JSON list of C-alpha atoms in Angstrom, two decimals:
[
{"chain": "Y", "resi": 1, "resn": "MET", "atom": "CA", "xyz": [175.28, 16.25, 256.69]},
{"chain": "Y", "resi": 2, "resn": "GLU", "atom": "CA", "xyz": [176.57, 19.08, 258.82]},
{"chain": "Y", "resi": 3, "resn": "SER", "atom": "CA", "xyz": [174.13, 21.17, 260.78]},
{"chain": "Y", "resi": 4, "resn": "PRO", "atom": "CA", "xyz": [173.81, 24.77, 259.56]},
{"chain": "Y", "resi": 5, "resn": "LYS", "atom": "CA", "xyz": [174.08, 25.82, 263.15]},
{"chain": "Y", "resi": 6, "resn": "GLU", "atom": "CA", "xyz": [177.49, 24.22, 263.59]},
{"chain": "Y", "resi": 7, "resn": "ASP", "atom": "CA", "xyz": [179.88, 26.77, 265.09]},
{"chain": "Y", "resi": 8, "resn": "LEU", "atom": "CA", "xyz": [182.37, 26.48, 262.21]},
{"chain": "Y", "resi": 9, "resn": "LYS", "atom": "CA", "xyz": [183.26, 28.42, 259.06]},
{"chain": "Y", "resi": 10, "resn": "GLU", "atom": "CA", "xyz": [184.78, 26.94, 255.89]},
{"chain": "Y", "resi": 11, "resn": "THR", "atom": "CA", "xyz": [188.06, 28.57, 254.86]},
{"chain": "Y", "resi": 12, "resn": "SER", "atom": "CA", "xyz": [189.54, 28.80, 251.36]},
{"chain": "Y", "resi": 13, "resn": "ASN", "atom": "CA", "xyz": [191.80, 25.79, 251.92]},
{"chain": "Y", "resi": 14, "resn": "GLY", "atom": "CA", "xyz": [188.98, 23.61, 253.18]},
{"chain": "Y", "resi": 15, "resn": "ARG", "atom": "CA", "xyz": [189.88, 23.86, 256.84]},
{"chain": "Y", "resi": 16, "resn": "LYS", "atom": "CA", "xyz": [187.25, 24.94, 259.30]},
{"chain": "Y", "resi": 17, "resn": "THR", "atom": "CA", "xyz": [187.68, 27.85, 261.66]},
{"chain": "Y", "resi": 18, "resn": "PRO", "atom": "CA", "xyz": [185.63, 28.19, 264.84]},
{"chain": "Y", "resi": 19, "resn": "LEU", "atom": "CA", "xyz": [183.13, 31.03, 264.54]},
{"chain": "Y", "resi": 20, "resn": "LEU", "atom": "CA", "xyz": [184.29, 32.36, 267.89]},
{"chain": "Y", "resi": 21, "resn": "MET", "atom": "CA", "xyz": [187.77, 32.97, 266.45]},
{"chain": "Y", "resi": 22, "resn": "ILE", "atom": "CA", "xyz": [186.25, 34.90, 263.55]},
{"chain": "Y", "resi": 23, "resn": "LEU", "atom": "CA", "xyz": [184.18, 37.03, 265.90]},
{"chain": "Y", "resi": 24, "resn": "CYS", "atom": "CA", "xyz": [187.28, 37.79, 267.95]},
{"chain": "Y", "resi": 25, "resn": "VAL", "atom": "CA", "xyz": [189.26, 39.11, 264.96]},
{"chain": "Y", "resi": 26, "resn": "PRO", "atom": "CA", "xyz": [188.22, 42.77, 265.47]},
{"chain": "Y", "resi": 27, "resn": "PHE", "atom": "CA", "xyz": [189.23, 42.60, 269.12]},
{"chain": "Y", "resi": 28, "resn": "THR", "atom": "CA", "xyz": [192.58, 40.91, 268.49]},
{"chain": "Y", "resi": 29, "resn": "SER", "atom": "CA", "xyz": [193.31, 43.40, 265.69]},
{"chain": "Y", "resi": 30, "resn": "CYS", "atom": "CA", "xyz": [192.52, 46.24, 268.05]},
{"chain": "Y", "resi": 31, "resn": "ALA", "atom": "CA", "xyz": [194.79, 44.72, 270.68]},
{"chain": "Y", "resi": 32, "resn": "ARG", "atom": "CA", "xyz": [197.62, 44.40, 268.13]},
{"chain": "Y", "resi": 33, "resn": "PHE", "atom": "CA", "xyz": [197.20, 48.00, 267.06]},
{"chain": "Y", "resi": 34, "resn": "ILE", "atom": "CA", "xyz": [197.25, 49.15, 270.69]},
{"chain": "Y", "resi": 35, "resn": "ARG", "atom": "CA", "xyz": [200.36, 47.01, 271.25]},
{"chain": "Y", "resi": 36, "resn": "PHE", "atom": "CA", "xyz": [202.03, 48.61, 268.22]},
{"chain": "Y", "resi": 37, "resn": "LEU", "atom": "CA", "xyz": [201.28, 52.11, 269.52]},
{"chain": "Y", "resi": 38, "resn": "TYR", "atom": "CA", "xyz": [202.34, 51.04, 273.01]},
{"chain": "Y", "resi": 39, "resn": "ASP", "atom": "CA", "xyz": [205.72, 49.80, 271.75]},
{"chain": "Y", "resi": 40, "resn": "TRP", "atom": "CA", "xyz": [206.19, 52.92, 269.59]},
{"chain": "Y", "resi": 41, "resn": "VAL", "atom": "CA", "xyz": [205.48, 55.17, 272.56]},
{"chain": "Y", "resi": 42, "resn": "LEU", "atom": "CA", "xyz": [207.86, 53.14, 274.74]},
{"chain": "Y", "resi": 43, "resn": "SER", "atom": "CA", "xyz": [210.64, 53.54, 272.17]},
{"chain": "Y", "resi": 44, "resn": "TRP", "atom": "CA", "xyz": [210.88, 57.20, 273.15]},
{"chain": "Y", "resi": 45, "resn": "ALA", "atom": "CA", "xyz": [211.85, 56.22, 276.69]},
{"chain": "Y", "resi": 46, "resn": "HIS", "atom": "CA", "xyz": [215.39, 55.44, 275.48]},
{"chain": "Y", "resi": 47, "resn": "SER", "atom": "CA", "xyz": [215.72, 58.63, 273.46]},
{"chain": "Y", "resi": 48, "resn": "LYS", "atom": "CA", "xyz": [217.29, 61.87, 274.59]},
{"chain": "Y", "resi": 49, "resn": "PHE", "atom": "CA", "xyz": [213.98, 63.43, 273.57]},
{"chain": "Y", "resi": 50, "resn": "GLY", "atom": "CA", "xyz": [212.01, 61.29, 276.00]},
{"chain": "Y", "resi": 51, "resn": "THR", "atom": "CA", "xyz": [210.80, 64.18, 278.16]},
{"chain": "Y", "resi": 52, "resn": "ILE", "atom": "CA", "xyz": [209.78, 66.19, 275.09]},
{"chain": "Y", "resi": 53, "resn": "ALA", "atom": "CA", "xyz": [207.94, 63.15, 273.73]},
{"chain": "Y", "resi": 54, "resn": "LEU", "atom": "CA", "xyz": [206.16, 62.76, 277.07]},
{"chain": "Y", "resi": 55, "resn": "ALA", "atom": "CA", "xyz": [205.02, 66.38, 276.97]},
{"chain": "Y", "resi": 56, "resn": "ALA", "atom": "CA", "xyz": [203.86, 66.02, 273.36]},
{"chain": "Y", "resi": 57, "resn": "LEU", "atom": "CA", "xyz": [202.01, 62.78, 274.08]},
{"chain": "Y", "resi": 58, "resn": "SER", "atom": "CA", "xyz": [200.30, 64.24, 277.15]},
{"chain": "Y", "resi": 59, "resn": "PHE", "atom": "CA", "xyz": [199.28, 67.27, 275.15]},
{"chain": "Y", "resi": 60, "resn": "MET", "atom": "CA", "xyz": [197.90, 65.28, 272.20]},
{"chain": "Y", "resi": 61, "resn": "GLU", "atom": "CA", "xyz": [196.06, 62.68, 274.29]},
{"chain": "Y", "resi": 62, "resn": "SER", "atom": "CA", "xyz": [193.86, 65.38, 275.79]},
{"chain": "Y", "resi": 63, "resn": "SER", "atom": "CA", "xyz": [192.42, 66.21, 272.38]},
{"chain": "Y", "resi": 64, "resn": "PHE", "atom": "CA", "xyz": [192.89, 63.39, 269.85]},
{"chain": "Y", "resi": 65, "resn": "PHE", "atom": "CA", "xyz": [195.63, 60.75, 270.47]},
{"chain": "Y", "resi": 66, "resn": "PRO", "atom": "CA", "xyz": [194.43, 57.28, 271.65]},
{"chain": "Y", "resi": 67, "resn": "ILE", "atom": "CA", "xyz": [197.35, 56.13, 273.84]},
{"chain": "Y", "resi": 68, "resn": "PRO", "atom": "CA", "xyz": [197.47, 57.70, 277.34]},
{"chain": "Y", "resi": 69, "resn": "PRO", "atom": "CA", "xyz": [200.74, 59.32, 278.45]},
{"chain": "Y", "resi": 70, "resn": "ASP", "atom": "CA", "xyz": [200.90, 56.98, 281.45]},
{"chain": "Y", "resi": 71, "resn": "VAL", "atom": "CA", "xyz": [202.69, 54.45, 279.23]},
{"chain": "Y", "resi": 72, "resn": "LEU", "atom": "CA", "xyz": [205.69, 56.68, 278.48]},
{"chain": "Y", "resi": 73, "resn": "GLN", "atom": "CA", "xyz": [205.69, 58.25, 281.92]},
{"chain": "Y", "resi": 74, "resn": "LEU", "atom": "CA", "xyz": [205.92, 54.75, 283.38]},
{"chain": "Y", "resi": 75, "resn": "ALA", "atom": "CA", "xyz": [208.85, 53.79, 281.16]},
{"chain": "Y", "resi": 76, "resn": "LEU", "atom": "CA", "xyz": [210.78, 57.01, 281.81]},
{"chain": "Y", "resi": 77, "resn": "SER", "atom": "CA", "xyz": [210.18, 56.78, 285.54]},
{"chain": "Y", "resi": 78, "resn": "VAL", "atom": "CA", "xyz": [211.37, 53.17, 285.68]},
{"chain": "Y", "resi": 79, "resn": "GLU", "atom": "CA", "xyz": [214.59, 54.23, 283.95]},
{"chain": "Y", "resi": 80, "resn": "ARG", "atom": "CA", "xyz": [215.07, 57.12, 286.38]},
{"chain": "Y", "resi": 81, "resn": "PRO", "atom": "CA", "xyz": [212.97, 56.56, 289.53]},
{"chain": "Y", "resi": 82, "resn": "ARG", "atom": "CA", "xyz": [214.27, 59.69, 291.25]},
{"chain": "Y", "resi": 83, "resn": "ARG", "atom": "CA", "xyz": [212.76, 61.78, 288.46]},
{"chain": "Y", "resi": 84, "resn": "SER", "atom": "CA", "xyz": [209.34, 60.12, 288.75]},
{"chain": "Y", "resi": 85, "resn": "PHE", "atom": "CA", "xyz": [207.64, 63.19, 290.19]},
{"chain": "Y", "resi": 86, "resn": "TYR", "atom": "CA", "xyz": [209.26, 65.44, 287.61]},
{"chain": "Y", "resi": 87, "resn": "TYR", "atom": "CA", "xyz": [207.79, 63.31, 284.83]},
{"chain": "Y", "resi": 88, "resn": "ALA", "atom": "CA", "xyz": [204.42, 63.44, 286.57]},
{"chain": "Y", "resi": 89, "resn": "PHE", "atom": "CA", "xyz": [204.67, 67.24, 286.61]},
{"chain": "Y", "resi": 90, "resn": "VAL", "atom": "CA", "xyz": [205.49, 67.31, 282.89]},
{"chain": "Y", "resi": 91, "resn": "SER", "atom": "CA", "xyz": [202.56, 65.01, 282.10]},
{"chain": "Y", "resi": 92, "resn": "ALA", "atom": "CA", "xyz": [200.10, 67.03, 284.17]},
{"chain": "Y", "resi": 93, "resn": "ILE", "atom": "CA", "xyz": [201.05, 70.46, 282.80]},
{"chain": "Y", "resi": 94, "resn": "ALA", "atom": "CA", "xyz": [201.17, 69.29, 279.17]},
{"chain": "Y", "resi": 95, "resn": "SER", "atom": "CA", "xyz": [197.88, 67.46, 279.57]},
{"chain": "Y", "resi": 96, "resn": "VAL", "atom": "CA", "xyz": [196.19, 70.58, 280.93]},
{"chain": "Y", "resi": 97, "resn": "CYS", "atom": "CA", "xyz": [197.52, 72.55, 277.95]},
{"chain": "Y", "resi": 98, "resn": "GLY", "atom": "CA", "xyz": [196.07, 69.85, 275.71]},
{"chain": "Y", "resi": 99, "resn": "ALA", "atom": "CA", "xyz": [192.75, 70.21, 277.55]},
{"chain": "Y", "resi": 100, "resn": "ALA", "atom": "CA", "xyz": [192.80, 73.89, 276.59]},
{"chain": "Y", "resi": 101, "resn": "LEU", "atom": "CA", "xyz": [193.24, 72.86, 272.96]},
{"chain": "Y", "resi": 102, "resn": "GLY", "atom": "CA", "xyz": [190.40, 70.36, 273.27]},
{"chain": "Y", "resi": 103, "resn": "TRP", "atom": "CA", "xyz": [188.18, 73.10, 274.74]},
{"chain": "Y", "resi": 104, "resn": "TYR", "atom": "CA", "xyz": [189.12, 75.45, 271.89]},
{"chain": "Y", "resi": 105, "resn": "ILE", "atom": "CA", "xyz": [188.37, 72.78, 269.28]},
{"chain": "Y", "resi": 106, "resn": "GLY", "atom": "CA", "xyz": [184.89, 72.41, 270.73]},
{"chain": "Y", "resi": 107, "resn": "TYR", "atom": "CA", "xyz": [184.33, 76.11, 271.31]},
{"chain": "Y", "resi": 108, "resn": "ALA", "atom": "CA", "xyz": [185.58, 77.60, 268.05]},
{"chain": "Y", "resi": 109, "resn": "LEU", "atom": "CA", "xyz": [186.38, 74.85, 265.53]},
{"chain": "Y", "resi": 110, "resn": "TRP", "atom": "CA", "xyz": [183.80, 72.13, 266.04]},
{"chain": "Y", "resi": 111, "resn": "GLU", "atom": "CA", "xyz": [181.60, 73.15, 263.13]},
{"chain": "Y", "resi": 112, "resn": "SER", "atom": "CA", "xyz": [184.57, 72.71, 260.79]},
{"chain": "Y", "resi": 113, "resn": "LEU", "atom": "CA", "xyz": [186.20, 69.69, 262.45]},
{"chain": "Y", "resi": 114, "resn": "GLU", "atom": "CA", "xyz": [183.25, 67.62, 263.62]},
{"chain": "Y", "resi": 115, "resn": "HIS", "atom": "CA", "xyz": [183.42, 65.37, 260.54]},
{"chain": "Y", "resi": 116, "resn": "VAL", "atom": "CA", "xyz": [187.12, 64.74, 261.29]},
{"chain": "Y", "resi": 117, "resn": "PHE", "atom": "CA", "xyz": [186.55, 63.71, 264.91]},
{"chain": "Y", "resi": 118, "resn": "VAL", "atom": "CA", "xyz": [183.22, 61.90, 264.60]},
{"chain": "Y", "resi": 119, "resn": "PRO", "atom": "CA", "xyz": [183.27, 58.94, 264.21]},
{"chain": "Y", "resi": 120, "resn": "SER", "atom": "CA", "xyz": [186.99, 58.45, 263.40]},
{"chain": "Y", "resi": 121, "resn": "ILE", "atom": "CA", "xyz": [188.32, 59.62, 266.79]},
{"chain": "Y", "resi": 122, "resn": "ILE", "atom": "CA", "xyz": [185.22, 59.86, 268.98]},
{"chain": "Y", "resi": 123, "resn": "SER", "atom": "CA", "xyz": [181.93, 58.11, 268.32]},
{"chain": "Y", "resi": 124, "resn": "GLU", "atom": "CA", "xyz": [178.75, 60.14, 268.05]},
{"chain": "Y", "resi": 125, "resn": "GLY", "atom": "CA", "xyz": [177.15, 58.06, 270.78]},
{"chain": "Y", "resi": 126, "resn": "ALA", "atom": "CA", "xyz": [180.05, 58.78, 273.15]},
{"chain": "Y", "resi": 127, "resn": "MET", "atom": "CA", "xyz": [179.79, 62.51, 272.51]},
{"chain": "Y", "resi": 128, "resn": "ASN", "atom": "CA", "xyz": [176.04, 62.43, 273.22]},
{"chain": "Y", "resi": 129, "resn": "GLN", "atom": "CA", "xyz": [176.56, 60.56, 276.47]},
{"chain": "Y", "resi": 130, "resn": "VAL", "atom": "CA", "xyz": [179.31, 62.95, 277.55]},
{"chain": "Y", "resi": 131, "resn": "ASP", "atom": "CA", "xyz": [177.01, 65.92, 276.90]},
{"chain": "Y", "resi": 132, "resn": "LYS", "atom": "CA", "xyz": [174.32, 64.35, 279.08]},
{"chain": "Y", "resi": 133, "resn": "PHE", "atom": "CA", "xyz": [176.84, 63.59, 281.79]},
{"chain": "Y", "resi": 134, "resn": "PHE", "atom": "CA", "xyz": [178.00, 67.21, 281.78]},
{"chain": "Y", "resi": 135, "resn": "ASP", "atom": "CA", "xyz": [174.38, 68.35, 282.13]},
{"chain": "Y", "resi": 136, "resn": "GLU", "atom": "CA", "xyz": [173.98, 66.11, 285.16]},
{"chain": "Y", "resi": 137, "resn": "TRP", "atom": "CA", "xyz": [177.33, 66.51, 286.93]},
{"chain": "Y", "resi": 138, "resn": "GLY", "atom": "CA", "xyz": [178.97, 69.65, 285.56]},
{"chain": "Y", "resi": 139, "resn": "MET", "atom": "CA", "xyz": [182.69, 69.94, 286.22]},
{"chain": "Y", "resi": 140, "resn": "LEU", "atom": "CA", "xyz": [182.71, 66.74, 288.27]},
{"chain": "Y", "resi": 141, "resn": "ALA", "atom": "CA", "xyz": [182.34, 64.91, 284.97]},
{"chain": "Y", "resi": 142, "resn": "LEU", "atom": "CA", "xyz": [185.52, 66.48, 283.64]},
{"chain": "Y", "resi": 143, "resn": "PHE", "atom": "CA", "xyz": [187.39, 65.72, 286.86]},
{"chain": "Y", "resi": 144, "resn": "GLY", "atom": "CA", "xyz": [186.28, 62.08, 286.68]},
{"chain": "Y", "resi": 145, "resn": "ALA", "atom": "CA", "xyz": [187.45, 61.78, 283.08]},
{"chain": "Y", "resi": 146, "resn": "ALA", "atom": "CA", "xyz": [190.79, 63.37, 283.95]},
{"chain": "Y", "resi": 147, "resn": "PHE", "atom": "CA", "xyz": [191.42, 60.82, 286.69]},
{"chain": "Y", "resi": 148, "resn": "THR", "atom": "CA", "xyz": [190.01, 57.64, 285.11]},
{"chain": "Y", "resi": 149, "resn": "PRO", "atom": "CA", "xyz": [190.46, 55.69, 281.82]},
{"chain": "Y", "resi": 150, "resn": "ILE", "atom": "CA", "xyz": [187.32, 57.33, 280.34]},
{"chain": "Y", "resi": 151, "resn": "PRO", "atom": "CA", "xyz": [188.43, 59.13, 277.11]},
{"chain": "Y", "resi": 152, "resn": "PHE", "atom": "CA", "xyz": [189.48, 62.58, 278.31]},
{"chain": "Y", "resi": 153, "resn": "LYS", "atom": "CA", "xyz": [189.38, 64.13, 274.83]},
{"chain": "Y", "resi": 154, "resn": "ALA", "atom": "CA", "xyz": [185.62, 63.64, 274.55]},
{"chain": "Y", "resi": 155, "resn": "PHE", "atom": "CA", "xyz": [185.13, 65.68, 277.71]},
{"chain": "Y", "resi": 156, "resn": "THR", "atom": "CA", "xyz": [187.51, 68.51, 276.88]},
{"chain": "Y", "resi": 157, "resn": "ILE", "atom": "CA", "xyz": [185.95, 68.97, 273.45]},
{"chain": "Y", "resi": 158, "resn": "SER", "atom": "CA", "xyz": [182.43, 68.74, 274.84]},
{"chain": "Y", "resi": 159, "resn": "SER", "atom": "CA", "xyz": [183.26, 71.35, 277.46]},
{"chain": "Y", "resi": 160, "resn": "GLY", "atom": "CA", "xyz": [184.12, 73.76, 274.64]},
{"chain": "Y", "resi": 161, "resn": "ILE", "atom": "CA", "xyz": [181.01, 72.87, 272.64]},
{"chain": "Y", "resi": 162, "resn": "GLY", "atom": "CA", "xyz": [178.95, 73.64, 275.75]},
{"chain": "Y", "resi": 163, "resn": "GLY", "atom": "CA", "xyz": [180.73, 76.96, 276.26]},
{"chain": "Y", "resi": 164, "resn": "MET", "atom": "CA", "xyz": [181.93, 76.07, 279.76]},
{"chain": "Y", "resi": 165, "resn": "SER", "atom": "CA", "xyz": [184.27, 78.38, 281.62]},
{"chain": "Y", "resi": 166, "resn": "LEU", "atom": "CA", "xyz": [187.82, 77.75, 280.42]},
{"chain": "Y", "resi": 167, "resn": "PRO", "atom": "CA", "xyz": [189.42, 78.54, 283.83]},
{"chain": "Y", "resi": 168, "resn": "LEU", "atom": "CA", "xyz": [187.14, 75.96, 285.49]},
{"chain": "Y", "resi": 169, "resn": "VAL", "atom": "CA", "xyz": [187.90, 73.42, 282.76]},
{"chain": "Y", "resi": 170, "resn": "LEU", "atom": "CA", "xyz": [191.63, 73.91, 283.30]},
{"chain": "Y", "resi": 171, "resn": "LEU", "atom": "CA", "xyz": [191.30, 73.74, 287.09]},
{"chain": "Y", "resi": 172, "resn": "SER", "atom": "CA", "xyz": [189.30, 70.49, 286.97]},
{"chain": "Y", "resi": 173, "resn": "SER", "atom": "CA", "xyz": [191.78, 69.05, 284.48]},
{"chain": "Y", "resi": 174, "resn": "LEU", "atom": "CA", "xyz": [194.75, 70.07, 286.62]},
{"chain": "Y", "resi": 175, "resn": "VAL", "atom": "CA", "xyz": [193.37, 68.48, 289.77]},
{"chain": "Y", "resi": 176, "resn": "GLY", "atom": "CA", "xyz": [192.26, 65.24, 288.10]},
{"chain": "Y", "resi": 177, "resn": "ARG", "atom": "CA", "xyz": [195.35, 64.77, 285.95]},
{"chain": "Y", "resi": 178, "resn": "SER", "atom": "CA", "xyz": [197.75, 65.67, 288.77]},
{"chain": "Y", "resi": 179, "resn": "LEU", "atom": "CA", "xyz": [196.19, 63.09, 291.07]},
{"chain": "Y", "resi": 180, "resn": "ARG", "atom": "CA", "xyz": [196.46, 60.45, 288.35]},
{"chain": "Y", "resi": 181, "resn": "PHE", "atom": "CA", "xyz": [200.04, 61.13, 287.25]},
{"chain": "Y", "resi": 182, "resn": "PHE", "atom": "CA", "xyz": [201.48, 61.78, 290.70]},
{"chain": "Y", "resi": 183, "resn": "LEU", "atom": "CA", "xyz": [199.87, 58.59, 292.00]},
{"chain": "Y", "resi": 184, "resn": "MET", "atom": "CA", "xyz": [201.72, 56.68, 289.29]},
{"chain": "Y", "resi": 185, "resn": "ALA", "atom": "CA", "xyz": [204.92, 58.54, 290.17]},
{"chain": "Y", "resi": 186, "resn": "ALA", "atom": "CA", "xyz": [204.57, 57.46, 293.79]},
{"chain": "Y", "resi": 187, "resn": "LEU", "atom": "CA", "xyz": [204.08, 53.82, 292.74]},
{"chain": "Y", "resi": 188, "resn": "ILE", "atom": "CA", "xyz": [207.23, 53.93, 290.61]},
{"chain": "Y", "resi": 189, "resn": "PHE", "atom": "CA", "xyz": [209.23, 55.74, 293.26]},
{"chain": "Y", "resi": 190, "resn": "PHE", "atom": "CA", "xyz": [208.43, 53.12, 295.90]},
{"chain": "Y", "resi": 191, "resn": "LEU", "atom": "CA", "xyz": [208.02, 49.96, 293.78]},
{"chain": "Y", "resi": 192, "resn": "GLY", "atom": "CA", "xyz": [210.47, 50.63, 290.94]},
{"chain": "Y", "resi": 193, "resn": "PRO", "atom": "CA", "xyz": [210.90, 48.35, 287.88]},
{"chain": "Y", "resi": 194, "resn": "ARG", "atom": "CA", "xyz": [208.56, 45.70, 289.24]},
{"chain": "Y", "resi": 195, "resn": "VAL", "atom": "CA", "xyz": [205.60, 47.77, 288.00]},
{"chain": "Y", "resi": 196, "resn": "LYS", "atom": "CA", "xyz": [206.83, 47.81, 284.38]},
{"chain": "Y", "resi": 197, "resn": "THR", "atom": "CA", "xyz": [207.72, 44.10, 284.50]},
{"chain": "Y", "resi": 198, "resn": "TRP", "atom": "CA", "xyz": [204.23, 43.31, 285.69]},
{"chain": "Y", "resi": 199, "resn": "ILE", "atom": "CA", "xyz": [202.64, 45.41, 282.93]},
{"chain": "Y", "resi": 200, "resn": "ASP", "atom": "CA", "xyz": [204.77, 43.79, 280.21]},
{"chain": "Y", "resi": 201, "resn": "LYS", "atom": "CA", "xyz": [203.96, 40.31, 281.50]},
{"chain": "Y", "resi": 202, "resn": "TYR", "atom": "CA", "xyz": [200.22, 40.86, 281.63]},
{"chain": "Y", "resi": 203, "resn": "PHE", "atom": "CA", "xyz": [199.84, 43.32, 278.76]},
{"chain": "Y", "resi": 204, "resn": "GLY", "atom": "CA", "xyz": [197.27, 41.19, 276.93]},
{"chain": "Y", "resi": 205, "resn": "LEU", "atom": "CA", "xyz": [195.01, 41.02, 279.96]},
{"chain": "Y", "resi": 206, "resn": "LEU", "atom": "CA", "xyz": [195.55, 44.70, 280.66]},
{"chain": "Y", "resi": 207, "resn": "THR", "atom": "CA", "xyz": [194.54, 45.58, 277.10]},
{"chain": "Y", "resi": 208, "resn": "LEU", "atom": "CA", "xyz": [191.30, 43.67, 277.48]},
{"chain": "Y", "resi": 209, "resn": "ALA", "atom": "CA", "xyz": [190.76, 45.24, 280.89]},
{"chain": "Y", "resi": 210, "resn": "LEU", "atom": "CA", "xyz": [191.35, 48.70, 279.44]},
{"chain": "Y", "resi": 211, "resn": "LEU", "atom": "CA", "xyz": [188.85, 48.08, 276.64]},
{"chain": "Y", "resi": 212, "resn": "ALA", "atom": "CA", "xyz": [186.37, 46.77, 279.22]},
{"chain": "Y", "resi": 213, "resn": "LEU", "atom": "CA", "xyz": [186.88, 49.86, 281.36]},
{"chain": "Y", "resi": 214, "resn": "LEU", "atom": "CA", "xyz": [186.31, 52.16, 278.40]},
{"chain": "Y", "resi": 215, "resn": "VAL", "atom": "CA", "xyz": [183.15, 50.33, 277.37]},
{"chain": "Y", "resi": 216, "resn": "GLY", "atom": "CA", "xyz": [182.02, 50.02, 280.96]},
{"chain": "Y", "resi": 217, "resn": "GLY", "atom": "CA", "xyz": [182.72, 53.68, 281.60]},
{"chain": "Y", "resi": 218, "resn": "PHE", "atom": "CA", "xyz": [180.43, 54.79, 278.82]},
{"chain": "Y", "resi": 219, "resn": "ALA", "atom": "CA", "xyz": [177.87, 52.17, 279.85]},
{"chain": "Y", "resi": 220, "resn": "CYS", "atom": "CA", "xyz": [177.88, 53.73, 283.30]},
{"chain": "Y", "resi": 221, "resn": "LEU", "atom": "CA", "xyz": [177.39, 57.14, 281.72]},
{"chain": "Y", "resi": 222, "resn": "LYS", "atom": "CA", "xyz": [174.41, 55.81, 279.79]},
{"chain": "Y", "resi": 223, "resn": "PHE", "atom": "CA", "xyz": [172.97, 54.24, 282.95]},
{"chain": "Y", "resi": 224, "resn": "LEU", "atom": "CA", "xyz": [173.43, 57.37, 285.03]},
{"chain": "Y", "resi": 225, "resn": "VAL", "atom": "CA", "xyz": [171.92, 59.73, 282.48]}
]
């Protein structure tokens, strides 16, 4: 007689599936969805509208879209390394404009749109932690989010909810985003296609690392506040 604690689950066809595989389903599904969005974003790199798509992606990611513009900027820059810094400029400016939209959503529209964003786009817990982080660090929190993988949209929206100065929000966003995008441009300019090849080869590990960074980022916020 099998132990009830045995790490197996009975499937419909009688075969047994390790419980660990079942527990991993949400994570693998998330990785597949991210891969789908990643490939869709990359498809714009070979379009004549690639630069426009980069601007749109950078703009949207600052307020609601889940995939960072780095993906498309990377692909476009690999195709045309001499334009790497131009693409970084496009990403930075569009992202700052998106930060303005995120601030406006929080400042003027949050009462109407909160149910749309929470929890579908941003979790309530994340928003609470971001608010506490702002209370502790002020604009340094926004700069950190602009430069790191921490979800930028949560910070831009929270800055509007808190009624922070829009010029300071835009300045912090410009500095943080410019450092991030121009650093990538420099890597592409000097290393070329090897960067994209490396990302494609290790995309699975990078996806898990990205998820770990996001979770770890908010864990750090919780620890600090």
